[in-house]
Short mmCIF file of C-alpha atoms in Angstrom, two decimals:
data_model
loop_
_atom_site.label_atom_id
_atom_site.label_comp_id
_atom_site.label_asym_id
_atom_site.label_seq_id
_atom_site.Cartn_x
_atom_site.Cartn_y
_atom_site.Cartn_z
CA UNK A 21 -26.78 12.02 -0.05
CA UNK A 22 -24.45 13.55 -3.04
CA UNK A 23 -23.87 10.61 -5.05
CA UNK A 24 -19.79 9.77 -6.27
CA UNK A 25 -18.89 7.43 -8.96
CA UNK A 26 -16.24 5.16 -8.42
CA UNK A 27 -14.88 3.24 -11.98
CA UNK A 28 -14.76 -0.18 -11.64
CA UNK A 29 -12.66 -1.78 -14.61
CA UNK A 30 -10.75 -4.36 -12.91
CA UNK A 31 -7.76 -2.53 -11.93
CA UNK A 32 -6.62 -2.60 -8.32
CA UNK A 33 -8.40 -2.55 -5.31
CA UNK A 34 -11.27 -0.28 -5.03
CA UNK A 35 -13.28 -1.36 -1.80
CA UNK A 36 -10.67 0.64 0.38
CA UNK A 37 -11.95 3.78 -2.05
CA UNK A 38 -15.38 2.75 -1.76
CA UNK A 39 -15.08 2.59 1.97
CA UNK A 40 -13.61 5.70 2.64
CA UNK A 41 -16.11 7.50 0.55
CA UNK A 42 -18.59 6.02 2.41
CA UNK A 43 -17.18 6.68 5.61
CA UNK A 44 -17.47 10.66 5.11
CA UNK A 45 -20.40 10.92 4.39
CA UNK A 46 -21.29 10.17 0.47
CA UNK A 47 -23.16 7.21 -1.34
CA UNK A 48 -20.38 5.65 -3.74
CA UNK A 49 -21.53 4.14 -6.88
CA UNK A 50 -19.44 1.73 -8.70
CA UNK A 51 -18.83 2.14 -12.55
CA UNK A 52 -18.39 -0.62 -15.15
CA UNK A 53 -19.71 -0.28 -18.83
CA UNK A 54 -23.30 -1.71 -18.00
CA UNK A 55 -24.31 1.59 -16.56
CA UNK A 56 -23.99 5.12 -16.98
CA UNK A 57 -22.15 8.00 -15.00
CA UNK A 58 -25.24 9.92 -13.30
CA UNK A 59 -23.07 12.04 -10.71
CA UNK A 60 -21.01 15.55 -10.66
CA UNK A 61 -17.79 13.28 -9.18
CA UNK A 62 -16.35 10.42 -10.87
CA UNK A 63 -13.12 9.22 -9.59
CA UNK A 64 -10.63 7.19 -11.28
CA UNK A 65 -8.67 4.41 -9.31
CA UNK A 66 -6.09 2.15 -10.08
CA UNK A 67 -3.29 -0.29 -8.95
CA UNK A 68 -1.37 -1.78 -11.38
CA UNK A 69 0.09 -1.59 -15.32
CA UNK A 70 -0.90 1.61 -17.47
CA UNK A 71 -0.79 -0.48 -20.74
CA UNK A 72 -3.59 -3.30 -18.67
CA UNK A 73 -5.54 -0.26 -17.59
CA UNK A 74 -6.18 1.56 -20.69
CA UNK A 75 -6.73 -1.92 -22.21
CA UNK A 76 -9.54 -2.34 -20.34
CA UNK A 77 -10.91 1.51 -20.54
CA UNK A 78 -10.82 1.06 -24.30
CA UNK A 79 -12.80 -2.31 -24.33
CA UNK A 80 -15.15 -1.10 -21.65
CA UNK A 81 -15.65 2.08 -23.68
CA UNK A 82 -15.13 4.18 -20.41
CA UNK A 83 -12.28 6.52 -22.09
CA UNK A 84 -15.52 7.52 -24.08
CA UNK A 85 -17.50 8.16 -21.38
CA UNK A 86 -14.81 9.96 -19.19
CA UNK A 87 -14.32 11.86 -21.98
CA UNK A 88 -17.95 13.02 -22.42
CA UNK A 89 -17.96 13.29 -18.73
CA UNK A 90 -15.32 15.91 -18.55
CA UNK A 91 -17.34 18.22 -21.81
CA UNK A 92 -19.60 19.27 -18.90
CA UNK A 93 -17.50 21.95 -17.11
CA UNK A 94 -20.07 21.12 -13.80
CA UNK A 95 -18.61 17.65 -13.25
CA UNK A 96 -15.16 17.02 -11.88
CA UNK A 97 -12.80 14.13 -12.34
CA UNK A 98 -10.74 12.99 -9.61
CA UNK A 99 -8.07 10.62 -10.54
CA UNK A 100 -5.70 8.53 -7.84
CA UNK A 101 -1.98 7.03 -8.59
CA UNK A 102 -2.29 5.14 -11.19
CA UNK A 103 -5.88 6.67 -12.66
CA UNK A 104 -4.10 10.08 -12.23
CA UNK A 105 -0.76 8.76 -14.59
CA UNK A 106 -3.92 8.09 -17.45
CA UNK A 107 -4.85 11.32 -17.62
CA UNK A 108 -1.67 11.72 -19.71
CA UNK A 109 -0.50 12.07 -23.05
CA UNK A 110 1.41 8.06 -22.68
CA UNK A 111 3.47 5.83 -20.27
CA UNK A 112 6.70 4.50 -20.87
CA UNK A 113 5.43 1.29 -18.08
CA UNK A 114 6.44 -1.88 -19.27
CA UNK A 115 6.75 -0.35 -22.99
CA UNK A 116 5.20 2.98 -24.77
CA UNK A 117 1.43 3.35 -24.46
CA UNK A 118 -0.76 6.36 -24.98
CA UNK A 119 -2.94 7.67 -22.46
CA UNK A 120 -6.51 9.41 -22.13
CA UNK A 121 -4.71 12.39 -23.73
CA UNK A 122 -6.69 14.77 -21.00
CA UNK A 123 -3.45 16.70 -19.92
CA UNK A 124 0.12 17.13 -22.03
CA UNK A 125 2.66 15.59 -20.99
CA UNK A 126 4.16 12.08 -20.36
CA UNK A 127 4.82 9.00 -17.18
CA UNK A 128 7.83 7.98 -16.48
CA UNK A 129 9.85 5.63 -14.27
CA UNK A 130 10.65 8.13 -11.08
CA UNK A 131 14.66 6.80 -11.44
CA UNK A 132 16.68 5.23 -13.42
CA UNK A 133 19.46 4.92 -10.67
CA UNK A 134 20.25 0.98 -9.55
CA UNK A 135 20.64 1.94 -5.82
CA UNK A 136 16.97 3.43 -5.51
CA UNK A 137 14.61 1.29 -4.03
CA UNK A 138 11.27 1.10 -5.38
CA UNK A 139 8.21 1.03 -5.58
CA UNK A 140 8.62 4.49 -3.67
CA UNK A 141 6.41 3.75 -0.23
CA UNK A 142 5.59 6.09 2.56
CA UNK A 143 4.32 8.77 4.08
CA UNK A 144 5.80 11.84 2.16
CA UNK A 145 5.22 15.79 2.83
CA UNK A 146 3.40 17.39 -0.10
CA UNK A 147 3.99 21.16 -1.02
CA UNK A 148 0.70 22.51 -2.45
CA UNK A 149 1.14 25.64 -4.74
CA UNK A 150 -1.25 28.63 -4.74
CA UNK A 151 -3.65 28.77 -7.32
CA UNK A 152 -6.60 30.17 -8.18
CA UNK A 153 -9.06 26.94 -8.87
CA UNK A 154 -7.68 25.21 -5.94
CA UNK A 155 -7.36 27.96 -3.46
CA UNK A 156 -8.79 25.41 -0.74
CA UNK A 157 -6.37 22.51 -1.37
CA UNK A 158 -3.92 24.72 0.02
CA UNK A 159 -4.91 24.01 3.84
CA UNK A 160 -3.52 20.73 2.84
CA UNK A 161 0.15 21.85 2.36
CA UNK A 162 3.23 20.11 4.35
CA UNK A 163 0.79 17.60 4.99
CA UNK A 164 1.96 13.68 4.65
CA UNK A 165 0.19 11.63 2.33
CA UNK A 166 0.24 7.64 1.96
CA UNK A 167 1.94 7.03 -1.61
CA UNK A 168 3.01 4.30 -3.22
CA UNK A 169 4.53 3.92 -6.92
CA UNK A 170 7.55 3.53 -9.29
CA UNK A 171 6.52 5.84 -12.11
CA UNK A 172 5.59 9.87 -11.97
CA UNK A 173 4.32 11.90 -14.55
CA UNK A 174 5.76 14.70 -16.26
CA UNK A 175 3.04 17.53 -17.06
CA UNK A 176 4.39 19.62 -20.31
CA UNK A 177 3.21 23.06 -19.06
CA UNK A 178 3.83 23.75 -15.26
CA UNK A 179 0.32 25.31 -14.84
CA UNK A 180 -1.20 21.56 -14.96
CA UNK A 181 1.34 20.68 -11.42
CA UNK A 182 -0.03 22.38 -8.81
CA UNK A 183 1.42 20.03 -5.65
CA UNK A 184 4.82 18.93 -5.46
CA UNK A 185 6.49 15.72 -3.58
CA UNK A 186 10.41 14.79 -3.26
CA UNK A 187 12.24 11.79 -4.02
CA UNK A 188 15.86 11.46 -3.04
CA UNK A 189 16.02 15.31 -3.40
CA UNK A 190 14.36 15.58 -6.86
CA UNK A 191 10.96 16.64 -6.98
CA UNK A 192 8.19 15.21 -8.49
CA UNK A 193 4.19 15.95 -9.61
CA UNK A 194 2.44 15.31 -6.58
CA UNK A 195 -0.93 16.68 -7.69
CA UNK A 196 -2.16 17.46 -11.36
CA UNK A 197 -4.64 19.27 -12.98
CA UNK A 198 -6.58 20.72 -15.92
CA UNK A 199 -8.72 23.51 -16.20
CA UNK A 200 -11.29 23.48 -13.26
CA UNK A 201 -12.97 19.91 -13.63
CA UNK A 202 -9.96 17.23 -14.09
CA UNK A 203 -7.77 16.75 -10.85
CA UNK A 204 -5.45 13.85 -9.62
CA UNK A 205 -3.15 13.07 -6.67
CA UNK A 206 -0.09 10.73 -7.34
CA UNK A 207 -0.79 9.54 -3.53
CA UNK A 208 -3.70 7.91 -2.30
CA UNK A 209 -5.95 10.14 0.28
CA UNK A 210 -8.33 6.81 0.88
CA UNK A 211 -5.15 5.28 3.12
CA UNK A 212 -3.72 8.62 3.94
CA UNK A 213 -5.48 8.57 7.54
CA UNK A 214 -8.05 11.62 8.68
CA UNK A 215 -5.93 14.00 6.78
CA UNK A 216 -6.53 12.09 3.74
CA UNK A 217 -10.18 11.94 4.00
CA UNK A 218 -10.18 15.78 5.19
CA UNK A 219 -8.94 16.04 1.49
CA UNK A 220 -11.14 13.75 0.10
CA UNK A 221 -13.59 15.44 1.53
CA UNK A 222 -12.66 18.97 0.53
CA UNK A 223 -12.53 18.14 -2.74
CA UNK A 224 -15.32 16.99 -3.01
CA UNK A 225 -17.00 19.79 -0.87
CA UNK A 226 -15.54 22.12 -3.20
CA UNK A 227 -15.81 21.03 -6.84
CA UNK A 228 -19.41 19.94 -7.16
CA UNK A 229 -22.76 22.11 -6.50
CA UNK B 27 10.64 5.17 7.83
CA UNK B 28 7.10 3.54 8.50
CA UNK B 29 5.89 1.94 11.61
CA UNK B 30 3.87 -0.96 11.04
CA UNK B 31 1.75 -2.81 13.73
CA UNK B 32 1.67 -6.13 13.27
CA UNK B 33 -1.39 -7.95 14.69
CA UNK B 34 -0.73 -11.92 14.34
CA UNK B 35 -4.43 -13.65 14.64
CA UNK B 36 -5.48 -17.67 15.74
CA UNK B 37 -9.58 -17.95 15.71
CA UNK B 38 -10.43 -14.58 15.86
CA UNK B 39 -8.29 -13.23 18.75
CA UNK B 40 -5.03 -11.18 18.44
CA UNK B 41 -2.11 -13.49 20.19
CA UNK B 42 1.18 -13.04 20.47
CA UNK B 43 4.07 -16.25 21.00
CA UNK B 44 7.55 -16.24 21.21
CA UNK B 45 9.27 -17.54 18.10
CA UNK B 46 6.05 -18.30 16.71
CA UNK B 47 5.27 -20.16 19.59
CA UNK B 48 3.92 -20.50 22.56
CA UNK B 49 0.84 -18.33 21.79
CA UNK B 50 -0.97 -16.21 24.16
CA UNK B 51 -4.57 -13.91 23.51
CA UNK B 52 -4.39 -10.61 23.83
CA UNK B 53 -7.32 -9.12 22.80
CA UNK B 54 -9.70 -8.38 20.46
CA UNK B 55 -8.48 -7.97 16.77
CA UNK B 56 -11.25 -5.26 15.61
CA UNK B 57 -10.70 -3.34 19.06
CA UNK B 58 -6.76 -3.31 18.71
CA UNK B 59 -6.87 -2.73 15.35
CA UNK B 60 -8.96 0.24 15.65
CA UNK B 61 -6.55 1.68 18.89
CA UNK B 62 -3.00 1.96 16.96
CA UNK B 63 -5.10 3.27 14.16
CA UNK B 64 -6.09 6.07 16.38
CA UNK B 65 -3.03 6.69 17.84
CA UNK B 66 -1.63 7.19 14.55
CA UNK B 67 -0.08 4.21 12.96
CA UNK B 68 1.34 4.40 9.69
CA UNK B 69 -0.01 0.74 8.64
CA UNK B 70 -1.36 -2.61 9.47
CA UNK B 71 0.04 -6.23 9.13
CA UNK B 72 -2.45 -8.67 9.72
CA UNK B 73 -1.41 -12.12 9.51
CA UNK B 74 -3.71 -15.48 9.78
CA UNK B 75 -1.24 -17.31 12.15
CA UNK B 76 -2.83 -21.06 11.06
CA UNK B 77 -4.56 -20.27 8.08
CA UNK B 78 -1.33 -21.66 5.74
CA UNK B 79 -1.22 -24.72 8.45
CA UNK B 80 -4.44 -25.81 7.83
CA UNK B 81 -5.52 -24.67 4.40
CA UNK B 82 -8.05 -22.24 5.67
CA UNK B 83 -9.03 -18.82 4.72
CA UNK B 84 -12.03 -17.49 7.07
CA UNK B 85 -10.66 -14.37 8.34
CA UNK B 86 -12.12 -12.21 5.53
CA UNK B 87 -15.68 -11.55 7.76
CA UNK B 88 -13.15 -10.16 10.65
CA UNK B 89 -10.92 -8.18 8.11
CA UNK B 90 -13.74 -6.24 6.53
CA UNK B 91 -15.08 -5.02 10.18
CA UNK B 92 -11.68 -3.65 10.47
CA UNK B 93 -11.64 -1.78 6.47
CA UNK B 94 -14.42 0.02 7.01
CA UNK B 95 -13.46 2.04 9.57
CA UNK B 96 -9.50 2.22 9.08
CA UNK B 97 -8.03 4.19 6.21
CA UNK B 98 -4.41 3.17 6.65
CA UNK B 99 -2.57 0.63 4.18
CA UNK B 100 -3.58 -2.65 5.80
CA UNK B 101 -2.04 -6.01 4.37
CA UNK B 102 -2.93 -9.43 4.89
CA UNK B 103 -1.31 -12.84 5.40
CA UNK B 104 -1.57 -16.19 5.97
CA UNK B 105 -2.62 -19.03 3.57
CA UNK B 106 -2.59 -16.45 0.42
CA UNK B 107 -2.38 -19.61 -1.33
CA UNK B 108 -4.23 -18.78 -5.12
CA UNK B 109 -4.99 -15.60 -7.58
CA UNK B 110 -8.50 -16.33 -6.00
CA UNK B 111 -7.26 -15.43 -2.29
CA UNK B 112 -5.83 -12.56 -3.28
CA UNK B 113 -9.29 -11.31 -5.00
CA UNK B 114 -10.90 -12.12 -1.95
CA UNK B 115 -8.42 -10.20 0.13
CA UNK B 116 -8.98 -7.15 -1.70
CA UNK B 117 -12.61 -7.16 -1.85
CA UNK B 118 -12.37 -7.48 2.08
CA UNK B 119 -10.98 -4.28 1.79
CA UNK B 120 -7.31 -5.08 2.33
CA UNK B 121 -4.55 -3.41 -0.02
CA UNK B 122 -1.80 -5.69 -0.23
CA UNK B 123 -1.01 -9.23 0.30
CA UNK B 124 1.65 -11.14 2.04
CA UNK B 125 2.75 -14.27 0.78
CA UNK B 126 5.52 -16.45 2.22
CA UNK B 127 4.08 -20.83 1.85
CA UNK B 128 3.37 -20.78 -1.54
CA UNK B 129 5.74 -18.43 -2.70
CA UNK B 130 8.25 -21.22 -1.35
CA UNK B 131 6.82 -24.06 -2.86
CA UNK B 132 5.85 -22.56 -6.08
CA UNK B 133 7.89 -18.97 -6.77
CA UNK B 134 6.45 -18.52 -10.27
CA UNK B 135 3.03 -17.93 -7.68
CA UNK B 136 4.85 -13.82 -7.55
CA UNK B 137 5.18 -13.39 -10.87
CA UNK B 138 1.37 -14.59 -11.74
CA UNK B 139 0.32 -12.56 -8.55
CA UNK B 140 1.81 -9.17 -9.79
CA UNK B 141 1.20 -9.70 -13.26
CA UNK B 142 -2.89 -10.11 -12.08
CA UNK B 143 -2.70 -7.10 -9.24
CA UNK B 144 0.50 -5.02 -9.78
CA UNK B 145 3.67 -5.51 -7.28
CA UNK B 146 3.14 -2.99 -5.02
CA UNK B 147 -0.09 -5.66 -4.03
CA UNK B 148 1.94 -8.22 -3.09
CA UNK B 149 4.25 -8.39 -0.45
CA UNK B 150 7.03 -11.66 0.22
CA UNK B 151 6.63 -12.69 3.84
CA UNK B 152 10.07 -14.13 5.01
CA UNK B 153 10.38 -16.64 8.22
CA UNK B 154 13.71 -16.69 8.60
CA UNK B 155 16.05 -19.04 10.81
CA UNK B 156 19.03 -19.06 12.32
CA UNK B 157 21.17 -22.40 10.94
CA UNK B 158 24.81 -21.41 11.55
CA UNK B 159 27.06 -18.55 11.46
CA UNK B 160 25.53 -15.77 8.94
CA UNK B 161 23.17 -18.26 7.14
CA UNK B 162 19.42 -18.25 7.78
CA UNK B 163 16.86 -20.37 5.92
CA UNK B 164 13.41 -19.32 5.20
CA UNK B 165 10.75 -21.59 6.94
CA UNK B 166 7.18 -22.73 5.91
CA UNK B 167 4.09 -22.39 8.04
CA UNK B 168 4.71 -19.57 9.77
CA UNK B 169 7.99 -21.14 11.57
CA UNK B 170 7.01 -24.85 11.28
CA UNK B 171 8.60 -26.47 8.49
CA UNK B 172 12.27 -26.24 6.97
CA UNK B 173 12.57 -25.55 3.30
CA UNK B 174 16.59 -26.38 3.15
CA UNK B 175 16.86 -23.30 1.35
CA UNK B 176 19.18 -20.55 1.92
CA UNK B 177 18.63 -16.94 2.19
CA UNK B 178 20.66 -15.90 -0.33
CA UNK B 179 19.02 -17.95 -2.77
CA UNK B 180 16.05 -17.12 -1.74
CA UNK B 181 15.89 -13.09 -2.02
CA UNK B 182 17.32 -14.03 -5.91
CA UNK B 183 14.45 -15.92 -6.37
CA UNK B 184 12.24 -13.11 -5.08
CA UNK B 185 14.07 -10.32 -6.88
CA UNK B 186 13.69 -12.41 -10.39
CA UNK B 187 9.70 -13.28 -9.92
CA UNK B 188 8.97 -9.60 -8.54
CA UNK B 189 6.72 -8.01 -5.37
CA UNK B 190 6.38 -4.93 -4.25
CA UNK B 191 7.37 -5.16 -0.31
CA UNK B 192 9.97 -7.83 1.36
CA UNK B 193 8.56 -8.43 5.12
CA UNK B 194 11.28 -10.04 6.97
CA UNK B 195 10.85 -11.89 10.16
CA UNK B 196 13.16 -13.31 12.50
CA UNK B 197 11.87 -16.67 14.09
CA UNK B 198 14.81 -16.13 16.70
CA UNK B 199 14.11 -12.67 17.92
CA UNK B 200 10.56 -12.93 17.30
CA UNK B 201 8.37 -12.36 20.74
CA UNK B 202 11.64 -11.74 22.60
CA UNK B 203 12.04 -8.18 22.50
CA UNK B 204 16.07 -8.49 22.48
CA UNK B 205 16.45 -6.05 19.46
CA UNK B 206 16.01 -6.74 15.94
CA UNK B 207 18.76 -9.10 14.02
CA UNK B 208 20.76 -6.82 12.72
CA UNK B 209 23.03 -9.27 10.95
CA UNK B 210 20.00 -10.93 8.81
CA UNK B 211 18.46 -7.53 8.07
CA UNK B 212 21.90 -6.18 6.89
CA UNK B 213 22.31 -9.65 4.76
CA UNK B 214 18.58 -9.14 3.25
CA UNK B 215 19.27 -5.31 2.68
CA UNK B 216 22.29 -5.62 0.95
CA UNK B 217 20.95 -8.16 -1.38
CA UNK B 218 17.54 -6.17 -2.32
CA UNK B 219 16.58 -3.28 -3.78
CA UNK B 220 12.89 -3.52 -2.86
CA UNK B 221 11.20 -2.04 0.44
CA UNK B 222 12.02 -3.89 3.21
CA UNK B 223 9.70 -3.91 6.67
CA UNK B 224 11.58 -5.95 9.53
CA UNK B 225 9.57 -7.88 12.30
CA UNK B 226 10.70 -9.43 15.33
CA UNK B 227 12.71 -8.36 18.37
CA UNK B 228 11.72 -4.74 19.13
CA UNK B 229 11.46 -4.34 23.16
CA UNK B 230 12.95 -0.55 23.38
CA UNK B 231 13.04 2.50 21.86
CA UNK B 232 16.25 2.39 20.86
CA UNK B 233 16.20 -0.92 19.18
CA UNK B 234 14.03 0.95 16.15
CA UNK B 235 16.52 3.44 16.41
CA UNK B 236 19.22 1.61 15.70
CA UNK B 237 17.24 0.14 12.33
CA UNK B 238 16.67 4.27 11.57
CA UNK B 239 20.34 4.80 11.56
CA UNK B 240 21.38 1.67 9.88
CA UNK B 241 19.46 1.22 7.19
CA UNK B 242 17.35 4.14 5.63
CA UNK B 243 14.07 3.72 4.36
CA UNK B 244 13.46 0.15 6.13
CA UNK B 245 10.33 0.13 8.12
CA UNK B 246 10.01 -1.80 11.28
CA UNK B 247 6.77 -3.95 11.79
CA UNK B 248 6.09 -4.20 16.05
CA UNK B 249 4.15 -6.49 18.29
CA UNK B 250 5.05 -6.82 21.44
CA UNK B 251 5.60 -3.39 22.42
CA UNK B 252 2.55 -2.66 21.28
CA UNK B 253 0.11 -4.93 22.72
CA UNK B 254 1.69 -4.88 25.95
CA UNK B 255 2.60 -1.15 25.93
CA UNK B 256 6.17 -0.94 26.42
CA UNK B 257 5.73 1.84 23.76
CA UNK B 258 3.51 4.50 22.87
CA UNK B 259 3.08 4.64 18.98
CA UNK B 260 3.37 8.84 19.17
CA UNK B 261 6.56 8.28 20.92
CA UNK B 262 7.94 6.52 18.28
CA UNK B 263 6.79 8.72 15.91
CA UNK B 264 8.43 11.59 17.70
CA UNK B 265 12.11 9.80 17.33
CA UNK B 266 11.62 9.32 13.98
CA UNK B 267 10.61 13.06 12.90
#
């Protein structure tokens, strides 16, 4: 059975993840500094505060480790929500604080306007773009997807957005990614439903040998 | 708009009561909870009907059979009375909390709870009554005890300490399938700028309707119809695309 990581650093809930791994078919590991990452697909969760949850990667020493992880083009890195907004250059959450670094480009609130309720929950249609790398994500497009969040990021170069989701008519970066081994959805495919662990799935199907 | 099911428990059967009273079983919670997830629900609202009553907090066996198999946003309530029952919750395998006793009795409980797991964890369950012309109070104990506070007052509060969610629940309508109360809900939504899910009151089609056309981007939480199957969930899901 293909072994995933999970990262366990205390942010957010993580058995839903490790269910739903489990569920399709995988053996989920859980993460925390003791051990090492020994598989091809580590994801990245999270539920709460960017400033809290790079706190606690720095302490742990796991922005070290994700960062070695990522050197070997063979692995992938799947972030979710939160763990996706740390793959970025910094977060304006709560106040300024910089990120992993992985991908250019910054998180912001998703409005500023006083009449918009947040968080943003629900079950939203996601546009997928073609693209070369993820060619097979694109069976997944007009799909809804559980999300749930205040803050979006903002990818500097529009190669590094390749799915797309609207808010009260704007649109915002649904799915980001780097190169061919770093990938993360702003909604969470764990409590999407069977679509979301077709994705899940896929993904994983598709990015590791 | 979401459509919640909401799956009210007493020692380890789903029941259902009319203004949170008068219970009656209705089946398995595992079983049920596994049917509307099936059929396509958007989420689950579990809620411990005694477990605030009586101090206790043994559901969390019961909650995980249901996790591991359903991969929809499922929250719990009832007696989410410490930091440490919200852990607990979450390791279960449950995504967000509801809170509604001890958010009354001690309201700086929501800002400790999403500084600890972020607000969109924690949701503030509302009982709300009747007490004279456009004034409801929020009650304790699911419905049992009076608080003498009003709701205006009380979604301030709320707004000040933080959550993510604001479940609202109508101890009048509740279990009566006469249509929601569209008078509290339009009260609560004019006074919040957080989601709000409203409970209690659905018997027809229409009545979500109504709630679709009123207020955008509230979600309605259902019972009744459910368990007795007055409505299909893909029928409300077709009304809604």
């Amino acid at each position: 059975m293909k072994k995933i990581t999970i990262i366990d650093y205390g942010m957010g809930n993580i058995r839903s993840l490790y269910n739903s791994v489990k569920f399709i078919g995988y053996d989920p590991i859980f993460y925390s500094q003791k051990n090492k990452i020994d598989s091809n697909f580590c994801i990245l969760p999270g539920v709460g505060a960017f400033n809290q949850a790079m706190k606690l990667l720095i302490e742990k020493k796991i922005s070290v480790e994700l960062e070695k992880f990522i050197k070997n083009k063979n692995n992938m890195l799947f972030g979710i929500c939160l763990g996706m907004q740390l793959f970025f250059d910094e977060s304006s959450e709560n106040f300024n604080t910089d990120g992993l670094g992985m991908i250019k480009g910054k998180v912001k609130k998703i409005s500023t306007k006083k009449k918009d309720i947040l968080p943003n929950v629900g079950w939203f249609k996601t546009n997928i773009k073609q693209t070369k790398t993820f060619n097979y994500l694109s069976q997944f497009d007009n799909e809804k997807f559980y999300y749930v969040h205040s803050l979006v990021a903002k990818p500097d170069e529009m190669t590094n957005e390749i799915a797309t989701c609207e808010f009260n008519g704007e649109k915002f970066c649904a799915i980001t990614a780097q190169n061919s081994n770093i990938i993360g959805t702003q909604f969470h495919p764990e409590k999407s439903s069977k679509i979301g662990l077709e994705f899940l799935d896929c993904l994983i199907k598709n990015s590791v040998n | 708009m979401r459509t919640i099911a909401r799956i009210d428990i007493k020692n380890e059967n789903v029941i259902k009561g009319i203004n949170l009273e008068g219970l009656r079983k209705v089946g398995n919670p595992t079983e049920i909870a596994k049917k509307y997830y099936s059929e396509g629900i958007d989420e689950l609202l579990i809620i411990d009907s005694v477990a605030s009553l009586y101090g206790r907090n043994n559901l969390f066996n019961l909650i995980k059979s249901i996790t591991n198999e359903i991969f929809v946003p499922i929250t719990l309530g009832g007696g989410i009375r410490s930091l440490k029952d919200i852990e607990n919750s979450l390791n279960s395998g449950v995504d967000k909390v509801a809170i509604n006793s001890k958010a009354l009795e001690h309201p700086n409980f929501l800002k400790e709870a999403v500084t600890n797991f972020g607000e969109s964890t924690i949701v503030v369950n509302i009982e709300a009554k009747k007490i004279d012309d456009k004034k409801w109070e929020p009650y304790k104990f699911c419905g049992r005890e009076r608080t003498n506070l009003n709701i205006t007052n009380w979604i301030k509060t709320i707004q000040n300490k933080g959550c993510g969610e604001i479940l609202l629940t109508s101890i009048d309508k509740e279990g009566t399938e006469t249509g929601f109360d569209i008078d509290l809900i339009n009260e609560v939504y004019e006074l919040t700028d957080k989601p709000l899910i409203v409970s209690g009151g659905c018997g027809k089609i229409n009545d979500i309707q109504i709630i679709n056309q009123k207020f955008p981007n509230v979600s309605v939480a259902l019972a009744s119809v459910l368990h007795y199957k007055t409505l299909k969930i893909s029928e409300i899901k077709k009304i809604l695309r």
